[in-house]
CSV table of C-alpha atoms and ligand atoms in Angstrom, one decimal:
chain,number,residue,atom,x,y,z
E,1,MET,CA,122.8,88.8,168.2
E,2,THR,CA,122.3,92.1,170.1
E,3,ARG,CA,124.1,95.4,169.2
E,4,TYR,CA,125.7,97.8,171.4
E,5,ILE,CA,125.0,101.7,171.4
E,6,ALA,CA,127.0,103.9,173.3
E,7,ALA,CA,125.3,107.4,173.7
E,8,TYR,CA,126.0,110.6,175.8
E,9,ASP,CA,123.5,113.3,176.8
E,10,THR,CA,125.6,116.5,176.0
E,11,GLU,CA,124.2,119.3,178.4
E,12,MET,CA,126.4,120.8,180.3
E,13,LEU,CA,128.5,124.3,179.4
E,14,GLY,CA,132.1,123.3,180.0
E,15,ASP,CA,132.2,120.1,181.9
E,16,CYS,CA,130.7,118.2,178.7
E,17,LEU,CA,133.0,120.0,176.2
E,18,ARG,CA,136.1,118.9,178.1
E,19,ALA,CA,134.7,115.5,179.0
E,20,CYS,CA,133.7,114.8,175.2
E,21,ARG,CA,137.6,115.1,174.4
E,22,LYS,CA,138.5,112.1,176.5
E,23,ILE,CA,135.6,110.4,175.6
E,24,ARG,CA,136.9,110.6,171.8
E,25,ALA,CA,140.1,109.6,172.6
E,26,VAL,CA,138.3,106.0,174.0
E,27,HIS,CA,136.2,105.7,170.8
E,28,GLU,CA,138.9,106.1,168.5
E,29,ARG,CA,141.0,103.6,170.3
E,30,PHE,CA,138.5,100.6,170.6
E,31,GLU,CA,136.6,101.8,167.1
E,32,ILE,CA,133.2,101.8,169.0
E,33,PRO,CA,130.7,104.3,167.3
E,34,ALA,CA,128.4,106.7,169.5
E,35,THR,CA,125.3,108.8,169.4
E,36,PHE,CA,125.9,112.3,170.8
E,37,PHE,CA,122.6,113.9,172.1
E,38,ILE,CA,123.4,117.6,172.0
E,39,VAL,CA,121.6,120.7,173.9
E,40,GLY,CA,121.1,123.2,171.0
E,41,ALA,CA,121.6,126.4,173.1
E,42,MET,CA,125.2,125.1,174.1
E,43,LEU,CA,126.4,125.0,170.6
E,44,GLU,CA,125.6,128.6,170.5
E,45,LYS,CA,128.4,129.0,172.7
E,46,GLU,CA,130.2,126.1,172.0
E,47,GLY,CA,129.7,125.1,168.3
E,48,PRO,CA,132.7,125.5,166.9
E,49,ALA,CA,134.5,123.6,169.9
E,50,TYR,CA,132.2,120.9,169.3
E,51,ARG,CA,132.5,120.6,165.9
E,52,SER,CA,136.7,120.3,166.0
E,53,VAL,CA,136.0,117.5,168.8
E,54,LEU,CA,133.3,115.4,167.5
E,55,GLY,CA,132.2,116.7,164.2
E,56,ASP,CA,135.0,115.2,162.1
E,57,CYS,CA,135.1,111.7,163.6
E,58,GLU,CA,132.9,109.3,161.2
E,59,LEU,CA,132.7,106.9,164.0
E,60,PHE,CA,129.9,109.7,165.7
E,61,GLU,CA,125.9,109.9,164.9
E,62,ILE,CA,125.2,113.9,166.1
E,63,ALA,CA,121.7,114.2,167.5
E,64,SER,CA,119.6,116.8,169.6
E,65,HIS,CA,119.0,116.8,173.2
E,66,THR,CA,116.2,120.0,172.5
E,67,TYR,CA,117.5,123.6,172.8
E,68,SER,CA,117.5,124.0,175.9
E,69,HIS,CA,116.7,121.0,178.2
E,70,GLN,CA,112.9,122.0,178.9
E,71,MET,CA,110.4,119.1,179.2
E,72,LEU,CA,108.5,118.2,176.6
E,73,ARG,CA,106.1,116.6,178.8
E,74,ASP,CA,105.3,117.1,182.5
E,75,HIS,CA,107.8,115.4,184.5
E,76,PRO,CA,107.4,114.2,187.9
E,77,PHE,CA,111.0,114.7,188.9
E,78,CYS,CA,112.3,117.2,186.3
E,79,GLY,CA,109.3,119.4,186.2
E,80,PRO,CA,106.5,120.8,184.1
E,81,ALA,CA,106.4,120.9,180.4
E,82,PRO,CA,106.1,124.4,179.1
E,83,ALA,CA,103.4,125.9,176.3
E,84,GLN,CA,102.9,124.3,173.1
E,85,ALA,CA,104.8,127.1,171.4
E,86,GLU,CA,107.7,127.0,173.7
E,87,ARG,CA,108.1,122.7,173.4
E,88,GLN,CA,107.5,123.2,169.6
E,89,ARG,CA,110.6,125.6,169.7
E,90,GLU,CA,112.5,123.3,171.7
E,91,ILE,CA,112.2,120.6,169.1
E,92,ARG,CA,112.8,122.4,166.1
E,93,LEU,CA,115.4,124.8,167.3
E,94,GLY,CA,117.6,122.4,169.1
E,95,LYS,CA,117.6,120.5,165.5
E,96,GLN,CA,118.5,123.3,163.6
E,97,ARG,CA,121.4,123.9,165.8
E,98,VAL,CA,123.1,120.8,165.6
E,99,GLU,CA,122.4,120.7,161.7
E,100,GLU,CA,123.8,124.0,161.0
E,101,THR,CA,126.7,123.3,163.4
E,102,PHE,CA,128.0,119.9,162.1
E,103,GLY,CA,126.5,120.3,158.5
E,104,ARG,CA,124.6,117.3,158.5
E,105,PRO,CA,121.1,116.1,159.1
E,106,CYS,CA,120.0,115.5,162.6
E,107,VAL,CA,117.4,112.6,162.7
E,108,GLY,CA,117.0,111.6,166.5
E,109,LEU,CA,115.8,113.5,169.2
E,110,ARG,CA,116.1,112.6,172.9
E,111,PRO,CA,114.0,115.0,175.1
E,112,GLY,CA,115.4,116.1,178.5
E,113,CYS,CA,115.0,114.0,181.5
E,114,GLY,CA,112.8,111.2,179.2
E,115,PHE,CA,109.8,109.5,180.3
E,116,ALA,CA,108.3,106.3,181.3
E,117,ASN,CA,106.3,105.7,178.3
E,118,GLY,CA,108.0,107.6,175.6
E,119,LEU,CA,105.9,109.6,173.9
E,120,ARG,CA,102.8,107.1,174.3
E,121,GLY,CA,99.3,109.3,174.3
E,122,ASP,CA,100.4,112.5,173.5
E,123,THR,CA,99.7,112.5,169.7
E,124,TRP,CA,100.4,116.2,169.2
E,125,LEU,CA,103.7,115.8,170.5
E,126,GLN,CA,104.4,112.6,168.2
E,127,ASP,CA,102.9,115.0,165.3
E,128,GLU,CA,105.0,117.8,166.2
E,129,ILE,CA,108.6,115.6,166.4
E,130,HIS,CA,107.9,113.7,163.2
E,131,ALA,CA,106.7,117.2,161.2
E,132,ALA,CA,110.1,118.7,162.5
E,133,GLY,CA,111.8,116.1,160.4
E,134,PHE,CA,113.0,113.6,163.2
E,135,GLY,CA,112.7,109.9,162.3
E,136,TYR,CA,113.3,108.7,165.8
E,137,VAL,CA,113.2,109.6,169.0
E,138,SER,CA,114.7,108.0,172.1
E,139,SER,CA,112.7,109.3,174.9
E,140,ARG,CA,111.3,106.0,176.9
E,141,LEU,CA,114.1,106.3,179.6
E,142,TRP,CA,112.5,105.4,182.8
E,143,GLY,CA,110.9,102.1,184.2
E,144,PRO,CA,107.4,101.8,185.1
E,145,GLU,CA,105.8,104.9,187.4
E,146,TYR,CA,108.9,106.6,186.4
E,147,SER,CA,111.4,104.1,188.6
E,148,LEU,CA,114.9,103.1,187.6
E,149,PRO,CA,116.5,101.1,186.1
E,150,ALA,CA,114.6,101.6,182.5
E,151,LEU,CA,113.9,98.1,181.6
E,152,LEU,CA,115.3,96.4,178.5
E,153,GLU,CA,112.7,97.4,176.1
E,154,ALA,CA,112.9,97.0,172.1
E,155,PRO,CA,112.3,99.7,169.7
E,156,TYR,CA,108.9,100.4,168.2
E,157,SER,CA,107.1,102.5,166.0
E,158,TYR,CA,104.0,104.9,166.9
E,159,ALA,CA,101.9,103.3,163.9
E,160,ALA,CA,99.4,102.5,166.5
E,161,GLU,CA,98.9,106.2,167.6
E,162,GLY,CA,98.8,107.3,164.2
E,163,SER,CA,102.7,107.7,163.3
E,164,PRO,CA,104.1,105.0,161.6
E,165,GLU,CA,106.8,106.7,160.5
E,166,LEU,CA,108.2,107.8,164.2
E,167,TRP,CA,110.0,105.1,166.0
E,168,GLU,CA,110.8,105.1,169.8
E,169,MET,CA,114.3,103.8,170.4
E,170,PRO,CA,114.2,103.3,174.2
E,171,GLY,CA,117.2,104.0,176.4
E,172,HIS,CA,117.9,101.2,179.1
E,173,GLY,CA,119.6,100.8,182.7
E,174,TRP,CA,120.4,103.9,184.9
E,175,HIS,CA,120.9,107.2,184.2
E,176,GLU,CA,124.4,106.7,185.6
E,177,ASN,CA,124.6,110.2,187.2
E,178,VAL,CA,121.5,109.3,189.7
E,179,LEU,CA,123.6,105.9,190.8
E,180,LYS,CA,126.8,108.1,191.8
E,181,ALA,CA,124.6,110.9,193.6
E,182,HIS,CA,125.7,113.3,191.3
E,183,ASN,CA,121.5,114.7,190.9
E,184,LEU,CA,120.9,115.3,194.6
E,185,THR,CA,117.2,116.6,194.1
E,186,THR,CA,116.0,112.9,193.6
E,187,SER,CA,117.1,110.3,196.4
E,188,ILE,CA,117.6,106.6,194.7
E,189,GLN,CA,115.6,105.2,197.3
E,190,ARG,CA,112.5,107.3,195.6
E,191,LEU,CA,113.2,105.7,192.3
E,192,LEU,CA,113.0,102.0,192.9
E,193,ALA,CA,109.8,100.1,191.8
E,194,TRP,CA,108.0,97.7,193.9
E,195,PRO,CA,107.9,94.7,193.7
E,196,MET,CA,111.6,95.2,191.7
E,197,PRO,CA,111.4,94.0,188.3
E,198,ASP,CA,114.8,92.8,188.2
E,199,PRO,CA,117.0,92.8,191.9
E,200,ASP,CA,120.1,91.9,189.6
E,201,LEU,CA,119.8,95.2,188.2
E,202,VAL,CA,119.8,97.3,191.5
E,203,PRO,CA,123.0,98.0,192.9
E,204,PRO,CA,123.3,98.0,196.9
E,205,GLY,CA,124.1,101.3,196.9
E,206,PRO,CA,125.7,104.4,195.4
E,207,LEU,CA,128.5,103.2,193.1
E,208,ARG,CA,132.0,103.5,194.4
E,209,SER,CA,134.6,102.9,191.4
E,210,ALA,CA,134.8,102.6,187.6
E,211,GLY,CA,134.9,99.1,188.1
E,212,GLU,CA,131.8,98.7,189.8
E,213,GLU,CA,129.9,100.6,187.4
E,214,PHE,CA,131.3,98.3,184.7
E,215,GLU,CA,130.4,95.2,186.7
E,216,LEU,CA,126.8,96.9,186.8
E,217,ASN,CA,126.9,98.0,182.8
E,218,ARG,CA,127.9,94.1,182.3
E,219,ARG,CA,124.9,92.9,183.8
E,220,PHE,CA,122.3,94.7,181.4
E,221,ILE,CA,124.5,93.9,178.4
E,222,ASP,CA,124.5,90.3,179.5
E,223,LYS,CA,120.8,90.2,179.8
E,224,ALA,CA,120.1,92.0,177.0
E,225,VAL,CA,121.9,89.3,174.9
E,226,LYS,CA,120.3,86.7,176.9
E,227,MET,CA,116.9,88.4,176.0
E,228,ASP,CA,118.0,88.5,172.2
E,229,LEU,CA,117.3,92.1,172.4
E,230,PRO,CA,117.9,94.4,169.0
E,231,TYR,CA,120.0,96.4,170.8
E,232,ILE,CA,121.1,97.7,174.5
E,233,SER,CA,122.1,101.1,175.5
E,234,LEU,CA,122.7,102.9,179.0
E,235,VAL,CA,122.0,106.3,179.6
E,236,TRP,CA,125.4,108.5,180.1
E,237,HIS,CA,126.4,112.0,180.3
E,238,PRO,CA,129.7,113.4,179.8
E,239,TRP,CA,129.8,116.1,182.5
E,240,SER,CA,128.9,112.8,185.0
E,241,LEU,CA,131.5,110.5,183.7
E,242,ALA,CA,134.1,112.9,184.0
E,243,LYS,CA,133.6,113.7,187.4
E,244,PHE,CA,133.2,110.2,189.0
E,245,ASP,CA,136.1,108.9,186.9
E,246,PRO,CA,138.2,111.0,185.0
E,247,PRO,CA,140.6,108.9,183.1
E,248,MET,CA,137.2,106.9,181.5
E,249,ARG,CA,138.1,103.9,182.9
E,250,MET,CA,134.5,102.8,182.9
E,251,LEU,CA,134.5,103.1,179.3
E,252,GLU,CA,137.7,101.1,178.6
E,253,LEU,CA,136.4,98.3,180.7
E,254,THR,CA,132.8,98.4,179.2
E,255,PHE,CA,133.9,99.0,175.4
E,256,GLN,CA,136.6,95.9,176.0
E,257,TYR,CA,133.6,93.8,177.2
E,258,VAL,CA,131.5,94.5,173.9
E,259,ARG,CA,134.7,93.6,171.7
E,260,ASP,CA,135.1,90.5,173.8
E,261,ARG,CA,131.4,89.5,173.8
E,262,GLY,CA,131.6,90.0,170.1
E,263,LEU,CA,128.7,92.3,170.1
E,264,GLU,CA,128.4,94.9,167.1
E,265,PRO,CA,129.1,98.5,168.2
E,266,THR,CA,126.2,100.8,166.1
E,267,THR,CA,124.6,104.2,166.3
E,268,TYR,CA,121.0,105.3,167.2
E,269,GLN,CA,120.4,106.4,163.6
E,270,ALA,CA,121.9,103.3,162.1
E,271,GLU,CA,119.9,101.0,164.1
E,272,TRP,CA,116.9,103.3,163.3
E,273,GLU,CA,117.5,102.5,159.5
E,274,ARG,CA,117.8,99.0,160.3
E,275,MET,CA,114.3,98.9,162.0
E,276,LYS,CA,112.5,101.1,159.4
E,277,ASN,CA,113.8,98.9,156.7
E,278,GLY,CA,112.6,95.9,158.2
A,1,LIG,ZN1,119.5,115.7,180.0
């Protein structure tokens, strides 16, 4: 049975922290675990506040969203990657900030923006991430040719490229901020693949309500279950969720659906442990 992972790319000063307070309350009410991928530089300013909002809740895994959201690979929409030394700093310092803030190991990394093929073809990056002490990376976040939605892909290890101990745990679906036109540098029309891999997973236009967002989430969850995927995890951002839906109604509807369908909720870390232990 497919498991469900709630996950948040936590990256904006102030707005994400305020949103996380509301998000935590919904998670506690439904007893749903979550993974928060957090930008390290943000913790230099808001570390104590994050520790009090997320740190003492045993439902939550805290992982890294790099040090300052710089690209780890060249990205067609988000920009080019900096020099190797800078990328190494993004990987290592991001992990260090999470660990010193929360006082526990950080085993997962979600690179800023993510990539269509994850880390495939970049063995330097795979080695760096593994050498820094990460066990998994959630970097496959786009569909073919950097289209959206990201397809429903299962996790895999980078064994074929020489890093058997590094796992890819893909994220699925739309980056919800894009569907709400919250990032206006990229139009939605530019992001669709042709031919469309699955028209059922493409809404007719920007989302207008929490109910519409839930309906789309439901289609992804249903399809993942039908495919017998190990897990389903949508790409969410606290700042964008709060801007679109201040009462976090979409989270309530989605978590209620996860409960009604009987999906086991989990975290990326727990799912990675299941994968590597076979
Ligand atoms: Zn991000």
